[in-house]
Coordinates of C-alpha atoms in Angstrom, one line a residue:
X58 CA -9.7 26.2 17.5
X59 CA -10.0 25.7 13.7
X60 CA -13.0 26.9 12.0
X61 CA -15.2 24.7 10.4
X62 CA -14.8 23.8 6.6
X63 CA -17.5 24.7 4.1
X64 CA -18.9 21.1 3.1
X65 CA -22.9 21.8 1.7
X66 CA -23.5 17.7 0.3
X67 CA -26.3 19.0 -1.4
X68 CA -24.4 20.9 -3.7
X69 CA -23.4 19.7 -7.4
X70 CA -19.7 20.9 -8.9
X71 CA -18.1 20.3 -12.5
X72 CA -15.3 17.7 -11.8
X73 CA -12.1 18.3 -13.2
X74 CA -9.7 15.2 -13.3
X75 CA -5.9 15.1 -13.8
X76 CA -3.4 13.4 -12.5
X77 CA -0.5 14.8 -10.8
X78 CA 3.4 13.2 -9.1
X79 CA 3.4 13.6 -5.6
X80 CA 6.8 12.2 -4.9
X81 CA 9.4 11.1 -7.0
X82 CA 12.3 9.3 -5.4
X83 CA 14.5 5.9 -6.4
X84 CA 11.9 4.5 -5.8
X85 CA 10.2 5.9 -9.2
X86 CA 7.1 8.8 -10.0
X87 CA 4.1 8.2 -8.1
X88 CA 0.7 9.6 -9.2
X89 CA -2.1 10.8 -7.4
X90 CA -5.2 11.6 -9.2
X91 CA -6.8 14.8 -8.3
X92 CA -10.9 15.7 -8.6
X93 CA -11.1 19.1 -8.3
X94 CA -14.6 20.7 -7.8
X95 CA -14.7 23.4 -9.9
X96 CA -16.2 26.2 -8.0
X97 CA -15.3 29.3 -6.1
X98 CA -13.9 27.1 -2.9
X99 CA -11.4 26.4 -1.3
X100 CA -13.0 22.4 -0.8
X101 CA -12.2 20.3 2.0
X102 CA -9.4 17.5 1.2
X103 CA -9.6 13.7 1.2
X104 CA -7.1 11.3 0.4
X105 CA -8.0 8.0 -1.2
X106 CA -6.3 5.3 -0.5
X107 CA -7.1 1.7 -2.5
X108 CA -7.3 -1.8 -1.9
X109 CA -5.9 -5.0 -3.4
X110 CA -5.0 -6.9 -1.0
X111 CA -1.0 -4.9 -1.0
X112 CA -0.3 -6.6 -4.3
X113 CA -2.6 -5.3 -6.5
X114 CA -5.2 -2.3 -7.7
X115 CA -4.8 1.3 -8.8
X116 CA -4.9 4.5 -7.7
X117 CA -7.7 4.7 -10.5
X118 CA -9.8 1.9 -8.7
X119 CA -12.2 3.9 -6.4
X120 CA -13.0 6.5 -9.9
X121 CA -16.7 6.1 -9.6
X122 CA -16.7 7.0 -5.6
X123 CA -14.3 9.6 -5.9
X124 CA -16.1 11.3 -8.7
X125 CA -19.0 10.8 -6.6
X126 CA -17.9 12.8 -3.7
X127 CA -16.0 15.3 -5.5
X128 CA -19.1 16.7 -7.0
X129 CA -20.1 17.5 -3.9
X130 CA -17.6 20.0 -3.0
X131 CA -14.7 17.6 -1.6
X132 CA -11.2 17.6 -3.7
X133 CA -10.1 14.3 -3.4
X134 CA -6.7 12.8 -4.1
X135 CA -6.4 9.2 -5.3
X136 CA -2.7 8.1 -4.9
X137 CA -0.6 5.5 -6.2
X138 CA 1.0 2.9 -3.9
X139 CA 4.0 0.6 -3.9
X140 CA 3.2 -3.1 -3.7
X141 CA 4.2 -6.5 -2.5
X142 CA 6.1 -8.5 -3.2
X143 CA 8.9 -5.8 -4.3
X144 CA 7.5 -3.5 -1.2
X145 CA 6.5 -5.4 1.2
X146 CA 5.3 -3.8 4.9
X147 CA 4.9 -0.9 5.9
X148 CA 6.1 0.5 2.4
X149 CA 2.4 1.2 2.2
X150 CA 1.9 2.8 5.1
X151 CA 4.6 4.4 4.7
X152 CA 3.2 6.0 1.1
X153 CA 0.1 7.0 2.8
X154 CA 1.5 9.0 6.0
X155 CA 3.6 11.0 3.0
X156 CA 0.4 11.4 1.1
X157 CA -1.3 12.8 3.8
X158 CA 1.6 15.1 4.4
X159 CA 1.5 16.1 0.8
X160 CA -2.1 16.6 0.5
X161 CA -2.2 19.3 3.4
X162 CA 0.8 20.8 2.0
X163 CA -0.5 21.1 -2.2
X164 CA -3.7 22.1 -0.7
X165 CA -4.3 24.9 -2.1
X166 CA -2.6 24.3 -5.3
X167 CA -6.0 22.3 -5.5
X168 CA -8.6 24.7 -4.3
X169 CA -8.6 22.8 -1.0
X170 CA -8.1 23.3 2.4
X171 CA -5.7 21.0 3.7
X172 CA -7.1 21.4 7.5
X173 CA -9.4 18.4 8.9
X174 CA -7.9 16.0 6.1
X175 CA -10.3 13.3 5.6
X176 CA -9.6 9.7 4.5
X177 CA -11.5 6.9 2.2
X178 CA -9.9 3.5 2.0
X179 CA -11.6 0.3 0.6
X180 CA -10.2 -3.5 1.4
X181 CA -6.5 -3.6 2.0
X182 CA -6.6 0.1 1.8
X183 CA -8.7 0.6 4.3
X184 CA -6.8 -1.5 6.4
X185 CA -3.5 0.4 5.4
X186 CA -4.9 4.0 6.0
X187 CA -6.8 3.0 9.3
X188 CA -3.1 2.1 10.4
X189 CA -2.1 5.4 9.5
X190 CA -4.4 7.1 10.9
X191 CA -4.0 5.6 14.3
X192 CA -0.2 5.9 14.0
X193 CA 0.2 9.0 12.1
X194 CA 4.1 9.9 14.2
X195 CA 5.2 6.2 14.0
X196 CA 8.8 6.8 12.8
X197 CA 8.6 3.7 10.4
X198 CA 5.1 5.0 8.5
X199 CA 6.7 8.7 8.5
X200 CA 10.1 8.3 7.2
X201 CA 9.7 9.6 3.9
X202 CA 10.7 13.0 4.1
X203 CA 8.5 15.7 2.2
X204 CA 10.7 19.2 1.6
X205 CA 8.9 22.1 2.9
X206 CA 6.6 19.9 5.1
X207 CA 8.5 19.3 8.3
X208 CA 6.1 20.7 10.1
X209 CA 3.0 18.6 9.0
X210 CA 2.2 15.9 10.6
X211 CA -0.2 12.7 9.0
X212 CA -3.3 12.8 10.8
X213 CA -6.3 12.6 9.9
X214 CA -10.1 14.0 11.4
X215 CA -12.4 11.2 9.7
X216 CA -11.5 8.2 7.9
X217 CA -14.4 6.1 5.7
X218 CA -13.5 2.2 5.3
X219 CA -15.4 0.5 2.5
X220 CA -15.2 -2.9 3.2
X221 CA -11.6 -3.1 5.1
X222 CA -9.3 -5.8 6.6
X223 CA -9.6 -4.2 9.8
X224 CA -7.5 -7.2 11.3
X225 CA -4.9 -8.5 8.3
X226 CA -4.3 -11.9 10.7
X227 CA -8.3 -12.8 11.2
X228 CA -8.5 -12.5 7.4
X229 CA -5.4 -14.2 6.9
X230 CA -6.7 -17.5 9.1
X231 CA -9.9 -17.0 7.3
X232 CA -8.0 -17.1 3.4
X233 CA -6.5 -20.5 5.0
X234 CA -9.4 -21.9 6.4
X235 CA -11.6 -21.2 3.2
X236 CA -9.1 -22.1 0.3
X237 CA -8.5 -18.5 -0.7
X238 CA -5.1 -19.5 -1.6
X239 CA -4.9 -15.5 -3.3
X240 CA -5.2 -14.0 -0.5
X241 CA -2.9 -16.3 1.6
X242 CA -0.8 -16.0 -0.6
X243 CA -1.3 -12.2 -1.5
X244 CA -1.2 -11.4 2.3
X245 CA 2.5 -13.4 2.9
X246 CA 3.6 -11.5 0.2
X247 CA 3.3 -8.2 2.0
X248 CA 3.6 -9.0 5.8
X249 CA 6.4 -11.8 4.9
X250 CA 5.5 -13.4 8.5
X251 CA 2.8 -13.6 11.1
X252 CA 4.2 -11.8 13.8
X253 CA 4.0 -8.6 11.6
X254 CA 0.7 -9.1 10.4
X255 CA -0.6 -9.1 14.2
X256 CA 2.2 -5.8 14.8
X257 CA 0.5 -4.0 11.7
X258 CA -3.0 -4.9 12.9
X259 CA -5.6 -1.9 13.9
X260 CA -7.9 -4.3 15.8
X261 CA -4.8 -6.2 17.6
X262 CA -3.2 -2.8 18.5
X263 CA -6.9 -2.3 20.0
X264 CA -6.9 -4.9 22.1
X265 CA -3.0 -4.4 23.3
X266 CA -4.1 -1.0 24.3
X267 CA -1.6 0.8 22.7
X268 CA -2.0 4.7 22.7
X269 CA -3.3 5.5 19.3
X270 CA -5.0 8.4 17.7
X271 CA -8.7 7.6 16.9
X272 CA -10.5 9.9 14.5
X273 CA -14.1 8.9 13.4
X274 CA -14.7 6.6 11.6
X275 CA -17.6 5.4 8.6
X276 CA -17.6 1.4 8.1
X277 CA -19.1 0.6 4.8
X278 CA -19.7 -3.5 4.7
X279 CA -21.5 -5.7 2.3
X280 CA -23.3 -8.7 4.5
X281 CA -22.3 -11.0 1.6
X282 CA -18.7 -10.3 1.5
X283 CA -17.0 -13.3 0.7
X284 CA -13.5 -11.8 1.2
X285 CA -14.3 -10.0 4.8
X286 CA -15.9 -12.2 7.2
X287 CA -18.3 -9.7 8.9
X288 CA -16.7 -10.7 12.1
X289 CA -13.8 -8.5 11.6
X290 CA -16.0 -4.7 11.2
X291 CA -18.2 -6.2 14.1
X292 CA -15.3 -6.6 16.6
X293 CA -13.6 -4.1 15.4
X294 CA -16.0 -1.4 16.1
X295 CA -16.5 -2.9 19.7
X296 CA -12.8 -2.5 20.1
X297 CA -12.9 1.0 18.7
X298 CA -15.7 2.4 20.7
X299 CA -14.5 0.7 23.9
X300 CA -11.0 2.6 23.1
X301 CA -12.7 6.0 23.4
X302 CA -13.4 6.3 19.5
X303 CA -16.5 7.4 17.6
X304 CA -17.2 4.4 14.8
X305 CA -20.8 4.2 12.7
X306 CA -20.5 0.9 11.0
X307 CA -23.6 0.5 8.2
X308 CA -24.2 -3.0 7.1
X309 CA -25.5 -3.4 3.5
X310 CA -27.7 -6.8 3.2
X311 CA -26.7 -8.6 0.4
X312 CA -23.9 -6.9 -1.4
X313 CA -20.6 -8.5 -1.6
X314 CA -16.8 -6.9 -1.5
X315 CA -16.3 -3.6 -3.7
X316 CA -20.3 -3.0 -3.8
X317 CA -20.4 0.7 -4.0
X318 CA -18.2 0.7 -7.5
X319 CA -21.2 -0.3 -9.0
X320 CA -24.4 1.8 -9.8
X321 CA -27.4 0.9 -7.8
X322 CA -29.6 1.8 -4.9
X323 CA -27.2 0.5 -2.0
X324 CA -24.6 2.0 -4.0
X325 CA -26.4 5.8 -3.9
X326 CA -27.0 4.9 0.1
X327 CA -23.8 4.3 1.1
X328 CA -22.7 7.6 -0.6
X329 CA -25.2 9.3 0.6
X330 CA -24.3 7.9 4.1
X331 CA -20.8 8.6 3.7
X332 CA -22.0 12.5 2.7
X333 CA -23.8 13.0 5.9
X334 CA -20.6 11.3 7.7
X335 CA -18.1 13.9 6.3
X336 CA -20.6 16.9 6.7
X337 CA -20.9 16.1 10.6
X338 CA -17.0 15.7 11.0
X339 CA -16.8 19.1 9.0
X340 CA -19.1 20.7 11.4
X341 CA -21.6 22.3 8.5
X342 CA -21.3 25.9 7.0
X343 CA -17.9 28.1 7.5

């Protein structure tokens, strides 16, 4: 049985931040950007994973939330993805199942404890590490090979989704049928065809029944969200409970896509929500 990891929410930390490579192939040096607690330790471990519809963003994009948590007592890991067009599926997924790898295995070169890995993704990147998460051993999303990690695998014991594409072919009809000729567009790019959006789709491989892993899971979803029909977290977290899995899906009235980047008071509840999330998964006090 693995212990519990010390998470106290309560708690403030100094934040160191620095960026670091956590893979360099011919494929180029990609970054992940640590915040490191700086305390006594070790910290639990969370890889961030970011959104922009596969095209777009940076591993920079989520700073605010990941400063956030890491002054708490959580060392998170923000890391750079490949993107569509050049990469198109499941290079993504692909770069998150190594990151996850990674993370457990640089652990403690961070003060962290790589056990119970957490995972925060927000829009596409919530859709990209959800499918991760419920496909860590798939041989496509693990064949980037990590030296001294063979052993590791890419799971994950929690996963928070800020305001994800939870089903990539639902918002894909829903770009069409609205005129959001970006996101068509944006979402072509990366899938290339329709058949792999609905392959690469956590609430379609719900409802095919395929045997998946199914950590917790924190839904974070602006009512006003003009780029996520709230449709898509509502079914999904039917699906996901009906599966076996454990999914708390908070509805913020009024706030649109990316909300919680911003300061204000739905902003400060859904961290503090996503605070008492992680400290349940962690199980309290080591």
């Amino acid at each position: 049985m693995i212990d519990a990891i010390a998470y106290e929410p309560e708690r403030a930390y100094d934040v160191r931040v620095y960026d670091v490579t956590y893979r360099e192939d011919g494929d180029g040096r990609w970054l992940a950007r640590i915040y490191r607690p700086e305390g006594a330790g070790p910290f639990p471990a969370l890889l961030d994973v970011h959104g922009g519809a596969w095209n777009r963003g940076s591993y920079t994009s989520n700073e605010s939330i990941d400063r956030a948590l890491a002054a708490t007592g959580i060392v998170v890991a923000a890391s750079a993805l490949r993107r569509a067009p050049k990469y198109p599926y499941p290079s993504q997924v692909a770069d998150v199942n190594y990151g996850a790898r990674w993370l457990k295995a640089r652990a403690q070169d961070f003060n962290a404890d790589g056990r119970r890995l957490g995972g925060l993704g927000s829009s596409s990147g919530g859709h990209t590490i959800m499918l991760s998460a419920m496909r860590p051993r798939d041989a496509r999303y693990s064949a980037l090979p990590l030296a001294g990690g063979e052993s590791l695998d890419a799971t994950f014991a929690y996963i928070v989704a800020a305001w994800p594409v939870l089903d990539c072919y639902a918002r894909y009809l829903y770009a069409k049928e609205t005129g959001r000729a970006q996101l068509v567009e944006s979402t072509e790019a990366y899938f290339g065809n329709e058949e792999a959006m609905k392959e690469g789709n956590p609430q379609l491989i719900l409802e095919r029944g395929e045997p998946v892993e199914l950590p917790p899971v924190l839904i974070l979803q602006g009512t006003n969200d003009d780029n996520v029909p709230l449709s898509i977290p509502h079914r999904f977290a039917e699906s996901y409970r009906a599966a076996g899995g454990s999914v708390q899906l908070e509805l913020f009235p009024g706030m649109p896509h990316g909300f919680a980047r911003d300061p204000g008071p739905e902003t400060e509840r859904a961290l503090a929500l996503t605070k008492a999330f992680i400290a349940r998964q962690l199980g309290g006090k080591r």
